[in-house]
mmCIF file of C-alpha atoms in Angstrom:
data_model
loop_
_atom_site.group_PDB
_atom_site.id
_atom_site.type_symbol
_atom_site.label_atom_id
_atom_site.label_comp_id
_atom_site.label_asym_id
_atom_site.label_seq_id
_atom_site.Cartn_x
_atom_site.Cartn_y
_atom_site.Cartn_z
ATOM 1 C CA UNK A 195 24.099 -19.573 -18.036
ATOM 2 C CA UNK A 196 23.966 -16.889 -20.941
ATOM 3 C CA UNK A 197 22.727 -13.370 -20.960
ATOM 4 C CA UNK A 198 21.621 -13.352 -17.138
ATOM 5 C CA UNK A 199 19.240 -16.336 -17.407
ATOM 6 C CA UNK A 200 19.693 -19.707 -15.851
ATOM 7 C CA UNK A 201 19.875 -22.423 -18.490
ATOM 8 C CA UNK A 202 16.917 -24.674 -18.400
ATOM 9 C CA UNK A 203 18.863 -27.579 -19.012
ATOM 10 C CA UNK A 204 21.309 -27.026 -16.118
ATOM 11 C CA UNK A 205 21.388 -28.824 -12.628
ATOM 12 C CA UNK A 206 20.660 -25.750 -11.120
ATOM 13 C CA UNK A 207 17.642 -24.724 -13.076
ATOM 14 C CA UNK A 208 16.261 -28.198 -12.261
ATOM 15 C CA UNK A 209 16.561 -28.018 -8.625
ATOM 16 C CA UNK A 210 14.996 -24.628 -8.382
ATOM 17 C CA UNK A 211 12.043 -25.627 -10.557
ATOM 18 C CA UNK A 212 11.441 -28.802 -8.433
ATOM 19 C CA UNK A 213 11.420 -26.800 -5.101
ATOM 20 C CA UNK A 214 8.926 -24.296 -7.011
ATOM 21 C CA UNK A 215 6.736 -27.142 -8.443
ATOM 22 C CA UNK A 216 6.582 -29.014 -5.216
ATOM 23 C CA UNK A 217 5.513 -26.053 -3.416
ATOM 24 C CA UNK A 218 2.860 -24.899 -5.872
ATOM 25 C CA UNK A 219 1.419 -28.470 -5.942
ATOM 26 C CA UNK A 220 0.632 -27.748 -2.106
ATOM 27 C CA UNK A 221 -1.241 -24.714 -2.948
ATOM 28 C CA UNK A 222 -3.155 -26.162 -5.728
ATOM 29 C CA UNK A 223 -1.101 -24.187 -8.653
ATOM 30 C CA UNK A 224 0.274 -25.579 -12.143
ATOM 31 C CA UNK A 225 3.710 -26.090 -12.436
ATOM 32 C CA UNK A 226 5.906 -23.114 -13.081
ATOM 33 C CA UNK A 227 7.060 -22.346 -16.643
ATOM 34 C CA UNK A 228 8.923 -18.798 -15.941
ATOM 35 C CA UNK A 229 12.515 -17.747 -16.334
ATOM 36 C CA UNK A 230 15.017 -17.592 -13.643
ATOM 37 C CA UNK A 231 17.181 -14.461 -13.811
ATOM 38 C CA UNK A 232 20.716 -14.150 -11.993
ATOM 39 C CA UNK A 233 20.914 -11.029 -9.884
ATOM 40 C CA UNK A 234 24.057 -9.212 -9.100
ATOM 41 C CA UNK A 235 25.639 -10.122 -5.848
ATOM 42 C CA UNK A 236 26.001 -6.193 -5.373
ATOM 43 C CA UNK A 237 22.349 -5.815 -5.906
ATOM 44 C CA UNK A 238 20.463 -3.832 -2.798
ATOM 45 C CA UNK A 239 17.706 -6.811 -3.060
ATOM 46 C CA UNK A 240 20.368 -9.450 -1.949
ATOM 47 C CA UNK A 241 18.588 -12.393 -2.166
ATOM 48 C CA UNK A 242 15.672 -12.532 -4.768
ATOM 49 C CA UNK A 243 13.057 -10.350 -6.827
ATOM 50 C CA UNK A 244 9.772 -11.339 -8.598
ATOM 51 C CA UNK A 245 8.747 -9.655 -11.822
ATOM 52 C CA UNK A 246 5.637 -9.081 -12.936
ATOM 53 C CA UNK A 247 6.249 -10.842 -16.346
ATOM 54 C CA UNK A 248 6.543 -14.041 -14.433
ATOM 55 C CA UNK A 249 10.102 -14.528 -13.744
ATOM 56 C CA UNK A 250 12.000 -14.720 -10.682
ATOM 57 C CA UNK A 251 15.655 -13.298 -9.932
ATOM 58 C CA UNK A 252 18.045 -15.094 -7.567
ATOM 59 C CA UNK A 253 21.264 -14.166 -6.023
ATOM 60 C CA UNK A 254 23.823 -16.731 -7.339
ATOM 61 C CA UNK A 255 26.212 -16.736 -4.028
ATOM 62 C CA UNK A 256 23.169 -16.273 -1.749
ATOM 63 C CA UNK A 257 20.565 -18.559 -3.072
ATOM 64 C CA UNK A 258 21.694 -20.940 -5.912
ATOM 65 C CA UNK A 259 25.232 -21.905 -4.364
ATOM 66 C CA UNK A 260 23.877 -23.020 -0.887
ATOM 67 C CA UNK A 261 21.364 -25.081 -2.530
ATOM 68 C CA UNK A 262 23.579 -26.830 -5.203
ATOM 69 C CA UNK A 263 26.285 -27.460 -1.952
ATOM 70 C CA UNK A 264 23.310 -29.141 -0.102
ATOM 71 C CA UNK A 265 22.486 -31.301 -3.017
ATOM 72 C CA UNK A 266 25.928 -32.615 -3.681
ATOM 73 C CA UNK A 267 26.182 -33.452 0.398
ATOM 74 C CA UNK A 268 29.128 -30.826 0.758
ATOM 75 C CA UNK A 269 28.084 -28.201 3.468
ATOM 76 C CA UNK A 270 31.038 -25.789 2.268
ATOM 77 C CA UNK A 271 29.979 -23.403 5.155
ATOM 78 C CA UNK A 272 29.941 -22.973 8.923
ATOM 79 C CA UNK A 273 26.129 -21.951 8.537
ATOM 80 C CA UNK A 274 25.049 -25.409 6.816
ATOM 81 C CA UNK A 275 22.483 -26.395 6.846
ATOM 82 C CA UNK A 276 20.749 -23.125 7.630
ATOM 83 C CA UNK A 277 22.245 -21.341 4.442
ATOM 84 C CA UNK A 278 20.673 -24.233 2.453
ATOM 85 C CA UNK A 279 17.187 -23.907 4.071
ATOM 86 C CA UNK A 280 17.185 -20.227 4.134
ATOM 87 C CA UNK A 281 17.899 -20.293 0.350
ATOM 88 C CA UNK A 282 15.094 -23.017 -0.036
ATOM 89 C CA UNK A 283 12.880 -20.510 1.703
ATOM 90 C CA UNK A 284 13.505 -17.802 -0.838
ATOM 91 C CA UNK A 285 12.856 -20.222 -3.797
ATOM 92 C CA UNK A 286 9.739 -21.386 -2.392
ATOM 93 C CA UNK A 287 8.441 -17.814 -1.389
ATOM 94 C CA UNK A 288 9.036 -16.472 -5.003
ATOM 95 C CA UNK A 289 7.429 -19.535 -6.729
ATOM 96 C CA UNK A 290 4.443 -18.919 -4.283
ATOM 97 C CA UNK A 291 4.353 -15.448 -5.239
ATOM 98 C CA UNK A 292 3.983 -16.433 -8.856
ATOM 99 C CA UNK A 293 1.286 -18.739 -8.223
ATOM 100 C CA UNK A 294 -1.398 -16.516 -8.635
ATOM 101 C CA UNK A 295 -2.630 -14.165 -11.694
ATOM 102 C CA UNK A 296 -0.668 -11.015 -12.082
ATOM 103 C CA UNK A 297 -2.852 -8.343 -13.677
ATOM 104 C CA UNK A 298 -2.377 -8.204 -17.542
ATOM 105 C CA UNK A 299 -1.349 -4.716 -17.918
ATOM 106 C CA UNK A 300 1.287 -5.127 -15.144
ATOM 107 C CA UNK A 301 2.579 -8.195 -16.867
ATOM 108 C CA UNK A 302 2.745 -6.117 -20.025
ATOM 109 C CA UNK A 303 4.840 -3.377 -18.219
ATOM 110 C CA UNK A 304 7.129 -5.603 -16.619
ATOM 111 C CA UNK A 305 9.046 -4.628 -13.750
ATOM 112 C CA UNK A 306 9.221 -5.446 -10.033
ATOM 113 C CA UNK A 307 5.770 -7.264 -8.985
ATOM 114 C CA UNK A 308 5.987 -5.392 -5.616
ATOM 115 C CA UNK A 309 5.769 -1.984 -7.626
ATOM 116 C CA UNK A 310 2.669 -3.317 -9.600
ATOM 117 C CA UNK A 311 0.343 -3.931 -6.700
ATOM 118 C CA UNK A 312 -1.268 -1.257 -4.222
ATOM 119 C CA UNK A 313 0.405 -1.220 -0.834
ATOM 120 C CA UNK A 314 -2.336 -3.190 0.774
ATOM 121 C CA UNK A 315 -2.382 -5.916 -1.878
ATOM 122 C CA UNK A 316 1.280 -6.305 -1.937
ATOM 123 C CA UNK A 317 1.502 -6.608 1.794
ATOM 124 C CA UNK A 318 -1.301 -9.332 1.748
ATOM 125 C CA UNK A 319 0.412 -11.062 -1.147
ATOM 126 C CA UNK A 320 3.914 -11.198 0.631
ATOM 127 C CA UNK A 321 2.401 -12.320 3.888
ATOM 128 C CA UNK A 322 0.279 -15.244 2.440
ATOM 129 C CA UNK A 323 3.572 -16.405 0.294
ATOM 130 C CA UNK A 324 6.097 -16.172 3.487
ATOM 131 C CA UNK A 325 3.926 -17.931 6.136
ATOM 132 C CA UNK A 326 2.913 -20.682 4.061
ATOM 133 C CA UNK A 327 6.636 -20.969 2.869
ATOM 134 C CA UNK A 328 7.489 -21.536 6.627
ATOM 135 C CA UNK A 329 4.738 -24.045 6.901
ATOM 136 C CA UNK A 330 5.565 -26.292 4.030
ATOM 137 C CA UNK A 331 9.286 -25.862 3.506
ATOM 138 C CA UNK A 332 10.502 -29.067 5.285
ATOM 139 C CA UNK A 333 8.239 -31.148 3.178
ATOM 140 C CA UNK A 334 9.210 -29.406 0.105
ATOM 141 C CA UNK A 335 12.923 -30.082 0.689
ATOM 142 C CA UNK A 336 12.703 -33.473 1.593
ATOM 143 C CA UNK A 337 10.715 -34.110 -1.598
ATOM 144 C CA UNK A 338 13.754 -32.562 -3.715
ATOM 145 C CA UNK A 339 16.515 -34.622 -1.657
ATOM 146 C CA UNK A 340 17.316 -31.898 0.575
ATOM 147 C CA UNK A 341 15.982 -33.261 3.920
ATOM 148 C CA UNK A 342 19.300 -33.216 5.722
ATOM 149 C CA UNK A 343 19.561 -29.456 4.979
ATOM 150 C CA UNK A 344 16.511 -28.346 7.194
ATOM 151 C CA UNK A 345 17.450 -26.566 10.210
ATOM 152 C CA UNK A 346 15.077 -26.991 13.202
ATOM 153 C CA UNK A 347 14.787 -23.036 14.182
ATOM 154 C CA UNK A 348 11.833 -22.031 12.200
ATOM 155 C CA UNK A 349 11.531 -18.197 12.110
ATOM 156 C CA UNK A 350 7.769 -18.465 13.412
ATOM 157 C CA UNK A 351 9.098 -19.835 16.640
ATOM 158 C CA UNK A 352 11.472 -16.947 17.420
ATOM 159 C CA UNK A 353 11.079 -15.264 20.791
ATOM 160 C CA UNK A 354 13.771 -12.791 20.346
ATOM 161 C CA UNK A 355 13.123 -8.922 19.890
ATOM 162 C CA UNK A 356 11.280 -7.084 17.464
ATOM 163 C CA UNK A 357 11.456 -3.145 17.356
ATOM 164 C CA UNK A 358 13.080 -0.663 19.569
ATOM 165 C CA UNK A 359 14.225 -3.012 22.189
ATOM 166 C CA UNK A 360 14.953 -6.242 20.042
ATOM 167 C CA UNK A 361 17.949 -8.544 20.619
ATOM 168 C CA UNK A 362 19.875 -8.203 17.376
ATOM 169 C CA UNK A 363 20.320 -12.078 17.043
ATOM 170 C CA UNK A 364 17.144 -13.739 15.570
ATOM 171 C CA UNK A 365 16.402 -16.702 13.481
ATOM 172 C CA UNK A 366 16.369 -16.136 9.510
ATOM 173 C CA UNK A 367 13.235 -14.297 8.146
ATOM 174 C CA UNK A 368 12.287 -13.706 4.763
ATOM 175 C CA UNK A 369 11.320 -10.122 5.839
ATOM 176 C CA UNK A 370 12.752 -9.238 9.335
ATOM 177 C CA UNK A 371 9.816 -7.239 10.284
ATOM 178 C CA UNK A 372 6.904 -9.318 9.099
ATOM 179 C CA UNK A 373 6.038 -11.102 12.341
ATOM 180 C CA UNK A 374 2.778 -9.472 12.525
ATOM 181 C CA UNK A 375 2.026 -9.764 8.991
ATOM 182 C CA UNK A 376 2.505 -13.456 8.913
ATOM 183 C CA UNK A 377 0.452 -13.875 12.149
ATOM 184 C CA UNK A 378 -2.379 -11.789 10.752
ATOM 185 C CA UNK A 379 -2.481 -14.232 7.729
ATOM 186 C CA UNK A 380 -2.820 -17.342 10.290
ATOM 187 C CA UNK A 381 -5.430 -15.679 12.043
ATOM 188 C CA UNK A 382 -7.323 -14.554 8.722
ATOM 189 C CA UNK A 383 -7.183 -18.166 7.320
ATOM 190 C CA UNK A 384 -7.986 -20.080 10.779
ATOM 191 C CA UNK A 385 -11.005 -17.733 11.171
ATOM 192 C CA UNK A 386 -12.117 -18.094 7.575
ATOM 193 C CA UNK A 387 -11.755 -21.872 7.467
ATOM 194 C CA UNK A 388 -13.730 -22.239 10.610
ATOM 195 C CA UNK A 389 -16.491 -20.098 9.599
ATOM 196 C CA UNK A 390 -16.983 -21.793 6.371
ATOM 197 C CA UNK A 391 -16.298 -25.536 7.960
ATOM 198 C CA UNK A 392 -13.243 -25.750 5.489
ATOM 199 C CA UNK A 393 -9.931 -27.313 5.491
ATOM 200 C CA UNK A 394 -7.375 -24.648 6.262
ATOM 201 C CA UNK A 395 -4.721 -25.735 3.796
ATOM 202 C CA UNK A 396 -7.600 -25.618 1.161
ATOM 203 C CA UNK A 397 -8.488 -22.208 2.448
ATOM 204 C CA UNK A 398 -4.609 -20.989 2.514
ATOM 205 C CA UNK A 399 -4.183 -22.531 -1.224
ATOM 206 C CA UNK A 400 -7.196 -20.769 -2.205
ATOM 207 C CA UNK A 401 -6.254 -17.644 -1.226
ATOM 208 C CA UNK A 402 -2.612 -17.808 -2.476
ATOM 209 C CA UNK A 403 -3.556 -18.930 -5.913
ATOM 210 C CA UNK A 404 -6.458 -16.207 -6.182
ATOM 211 C CA UNK A 405 -6.164 -12.995 -8.410
ATOM 212 C CA UNK A 406 -4.083 -10.732 -6.296
ATOM 213 C CA UNK A 407 -6.456 -7.853 -6.673
ATOM 214 C CA UNK A 408 -9.597 -9.496 -5.637
ATOM 215 C CA UNK A 409 -8.944 -11.621 -2.661
ATOM 216 C CA UNK A 410 -10.976 -9.570 0.004
ATOM 217 C CA UNK A 411 -14.030 -10.361 -2.253
ATOM 218 C CA UNK A 412 -12.836 -13.967 -2.653
ATOM 219 C CA UNK A 413 -12.872 -14.160 1.326
ATOM 220 C CA UNK A 414 -16.627 -13.107 1.088
ATOM 221 C CA UNK A 415 -17.258 -15.767 -1.150
ATOM 222 C CA UNK A 416 -15.610 -18.495 1.106
ATOM 223 C CA UNK A 417 -17.882 -17.328 4.073
ATOM 224 C CA UNK A 418 -21.021 -17.037 2.329
ATOM 225 C CA UNK A 419 -23.159 -20.196 1.342
ATOM 226 C CA UNK A 420 -23.507 -20.548 -2.268
ATOM 227 C CA UNK A 421 -27.362 -20.507 -2.074
ATOM 228 C CA UNK A 422 -27.104 -16.956 -0.499
ATOM 229 C CA UNK A 423 -24.949 -15.729 -3.130
ATOM 230 C CA UNK A 424 -27.236 -17.200 -5.840
ATOM 231 C CA UNK A 425 -30.080 -14.998 -4.400
ATOM 232 C CA UNK A 426 -28.021 -11.972 -5.098
ATOM 233 C CA UNK A 427 -28.206 -9.977 -8.518
ATOM 234 C CA UNK A 428 -24.636 -9.330 -10.395
ATOM 235 C CA UNK A 429 -25.298 -5.747 -9.329
ATOM 236 C CA UNK A 430 -25.912 -6.755 -5.692
ATOM 237 C CA UNK A 431 -22.754 -9.104 -5.732
ATOM 238 C CA UNK A 432 -20.683 -6.344 -7.301
ATOM 239 C CA UNK A 433 -21.783 -3.636 -4.681
ATOM 240 C CA UNK A 434 -21.519 -6.115 -1.788
ATOM 241 C CA UNK A 435 -17.666 -7.185 -2.746
ATOM 242 C CA UNK A 436 -16.846 -3.505 -3.196
ATOM 243 C CA UNK A 437 -18.094 -2.817 0.404
ATOM 244 C CA UNK A 438 -16.394 -5.795 1.717
ATOM 245 C CA UNK A 439 -13.048 -5.271 0.262
ATOM 246 C CA UNK A 440 -13.131 -1.520 1.604
ATOM 247 C CA UNK A 441 -13.961 -2.728 5.284
ATOM 248 C CA UNK A 442 -11.622 -5.675 5.144
ATOM 249 C CA UNK A 443 -8.722 -3.596 3.718
ATOM 250 C CA UNK A 444 -9.346 -1.077 6.417
ATOM 251 C CA UNK A 445 -8.922 -3.793 9.061
ATOM 252 C CA UNK A 446 -6.014 -5.079 7.329
ATOM 253 C CA UNK A 447 -4.200 -1.961 7.214
ATOM 254 C CA UNK A 448 -3.677 -1.922 10.827
ATOM 255 C CA UNK A 449 -0.768 -4.648 10.427
ATOM 256 C CA UNK A 450 1.151 -2.414 8.396
ATOM 257 C CA UNK A 451 0.985 0.642 10.815
ATOM 258 C CA UNK A 452 4.284 1.858 12.689
ATOM 259 C CA UNK A 453 3.193 0.256 15.803
ATOM 260 C CA UNK A 454 4.788 -3.036 14.553
ATOM 261 C CA UNK A 455 8.060 -1.546 14.530
ATOM 262 C CA UNK A 456 8.024 -0.741 18.090
ATOM 263 C CA UNK A 457 6.437 -3.795 19.660
ATOM 264 C CA UNK A 458 9.096 -5.240 22.167
ATOM 265 C CA UNK A 459 9.093 -9.065 21.087
ATOM 266 C CA UNK A 460 8.305 -11.224 18.193
ATOM 267 C CA UNK A 461 5.908 -13.053 20.212
ATOM 268 C CA UNK A 462 3.775 -10.089 21.032
ATOM 269 C CA UNK A 463 3.962 -8.989 17.456
ATOM 270 C CA UNK A 464 2.429 -12.288 16.506
ATOM 271 C CA UNK A 465 -0.175 -11.921 19.079
ATOM 272 C CA UNK A 466 -1.182 -8.404 17.870
ATOM 273 C CA UNK A 467 -1.076 -9.514 14.362
ATOM 274 C CA UNK A 468 -3.045 -12.623 14.744
ATOM 275 C CA UNK A 469 -5.689 -10.510 16.475
ATOM 276 C CA UNK A 470 -5.688 -8.338 13.211
ATOM 277 C CA UNK A 471 -6.255 -11.182 11.026
ATOM 278 C CA UNK A 472 -9.205 -12.564 13.190
ATOM 279 C CA UNK A 473 -10.772 -9.112 13.396
ATOM 280 C CA UNK A 474 -10.468 -8.728 9.203
ATOM 281 C CA UNK A 475 -12.008 -12.110 8.846
ATOM 282 C CA UNK A 476 -14.737 -11.172 11.514
ATOM 283 C CA UNK A 477 -15.556 -7.968 9.541
ATOM 284 C CA UNK A 478 -16.078 -10.078 6.487
ATOM 285 C CA UNK A 479 -18.103 -12.679 8.055
ATOM 286 C CA UNK A 480 -20.350 -10.034 9.816
ATOM 287 C CA UNK A 481 -20.850 -8.222 6.233
ATOM 288 C CA UNK A 482 -21.750 -11.599 4.734
ATOM 289 C CA UNK A 483 -24.456 -12.099 7.387
ATOM 290 C CA UNK A 484 -25.896 -8.458 6.800
ATOM 291 C CA UNK A 485 -26.086 -9.023 3.021
ATOM 292 C CA UNK A 486 -27.761 -12.294 3.544
ATOM 293 C CA UNK A 487 -30.179 -11.095 5.973
ATOM 294 C CA UNK A 488 -28.801 -12.904 8.994
ATOM 295 C CA UNK A 489 -28.837 -11.857 12.608
ATOM 296 C CA UNK A 490 -25.367 -11.338 13.802
ATOM 297 C CA UNK A 491 -23.687 -9.164 16.556
ATOM 298 C CA UNK A 492 -21.096 -6.769 15.334
ATOM 299 C CA UNK A 493 -17.781 -7.970 16.023
ATOM 300 C CA UNK A 494 -15.456 -6.340 18.684
ATOM 301 C CA UNK A 495 -11.839 -5.246 17.797
ATOM 302 C CA UNK A 496 -9.351 -7.662 19.451
ATOM 303 C CA UNK A 497 -6.049 -6.116 18.818
ATOM 304 C CA UNK A 498 -4.806 -4.217 21.728
ATOM 305 C CA UNK A 499 -1.521 -4.057 23.570
ATOM 306 C CA UNK A 500 -0.382 -2.580 26.948
ATOM 307 C CA UNK A 501 2.182 -0.079 26.850
ATOM 308 C CA UNK A 502 4.727 -2.878 28.112
ATOM 309 C CA UNK A 503 3.850 -4.913 25.157
ATOM 310 C CA UNK A 504 4.834 -2.123 22.866
ATOM 311 C CA UNK A 505 7.718 -0.845 24.534
ATOM 312 C CA UNK A 506 8.915 -3.754 26.476
ATOM 313 C CA UNK A 507 9.873 -3.957 30.033
ATOM 314 C CA UNK A 508 11.305 -0.473 31.267
ATOM 315 C CA UNK A 509 13.481 0.316 34.205
ATOM 316 C CA UNK A 510 11.205 1.862 37.343
ATOM 317 C CA UNK A 511 10.981 5.379 37.954
ATOM 318 C CA UNK A 512 12.490 5.483 41.425
ATOM 319 C CA UNK A 513 11.659 8.869 42.083
ATOM 320 C CA UNK A 514 7.967 8.547 41.782
ATOM 321 C CA UNK A 515 6.391 8.585 45.145
ATOM 322 C CA UNK A 516 2.804 7.125 45.989
ATOM 323 C CA UNK A 517 0.321 9.746 47.078
ATOM 324 C CA UNK A 518 0.508 10.612 50.684
ATOM 325 C CA UNK A 519 4.038 9.803 50.981
ATOM 326 C CA UNK A 520 6.516 12.056 52.714
ATOM 327 C CA UNK A 521 10.204 11.625 51.743
ATOM 328 C CA UNK A 522 13.117 12.345 54.072
ATOM 329 C CA UNK A 523 13.399 16.142 54.166
ATOM 330 C CA UNK A 524 16.593 17.895 52.984
ATOM 331 C CA UNK A 525 17.815 21.174 53.604
ATOM 332 C CA UNK A 526 16.429 23.919 51.341
ATOM 333 C CA UNK A 527 14.193 21.265 49.487
ATOM 334 C CA UNK A 528 10.419 20.718 49.763
ATOM 335 C CA UNK A 529 9.447 17.385 51.541
ATOM 336 C CA UNK A 530 6.623 17.050 49.020
ATOM 337 C CA UNK A 531 4.279 16.458 51.711
ATOM 338 C CA UNK A 532 2.357 19.538 51.051
ATOM 339 C CA UNK A 533 1.512 18.740 47.399
ATOM 340 C CA UNK A 534 -0.924 15.714 46.862
ATOM 341 C CA UNK A 535 -0.259 13.256 44.307
ATOM 342 C CA UNK A 536 2.877 11.747 43.039
ATOM 343 C CA UNK A 537 6.101 13.518 42.389
ATOM 344 C CA UNK A 538 8.953 12.993 40.110
ATOM 345 C CA UNK A 539 12.220 13.516 41.708
ATOM 346 C CA UNK A 540 14.684 16.012 40.315
#
């Protein structure tokens, strides 16, 4: 190790790039050739960071050490094997984020990748990489000699809280508040795959590896027959892509609203997020039908939550009386019988 970069000849580098390349093969990306930086253990971003220049930065204590201990068959921590699995999640996630083209001007400037994308583009990029990480981590770890380090409590199965009423003990997530985002990606991919009669994994890989700033237009291509696109002029395509991207971005923006922080459970957050993903895909499918001159009913939004879904179960208001009820009278107080409707007790 020298100058804050991991030595390409080191065992640590080989293990980390092995995990990254295994993950990238599963989404159809080329082998990775970037650099691995070493973060300070005191960094505000404790585990990892992707840079626009194509490098990733990892925390030696939180990420690299657990992986090396797992490879050597030395747990070294009461958290084993979860610490090694969570470290593998981090490496796979960053490798997937680096599997799609980064805008050339951003790559020249360098700096954190998150700051070089618009808010919506960044949220979609993160959610795609995070959800796919959970889905392929077990296979990727086994391929790199870490099968025994996989723990069977995947984050997407968590039923604990999310938001104000959350239980504080939840399985590890790459982003603790991302349940709705990752579920939205699942809804988007599932719907696009079904609409285009395509393999789901192929659609997922196609989206992850596609240009980060052109993904909604790419979804439009995936759900539109090639013959229909060939009938459009270059100007018509450009106009259609712009309109679809605007509408899809508007639908997708619902998943980033403040509501996700108050949804009572992760299960409800995932249901809500999945519906947003389906709605986003449906909007693109509808737009493609309109452009191609097909008859199609306008889709109806599906993401609705009851107050209980958002706030969780609340204690009943015992002072609320049904209409017409007559509570026992007490000295100096009204019985409430003379006023219609429910009444909240003092």
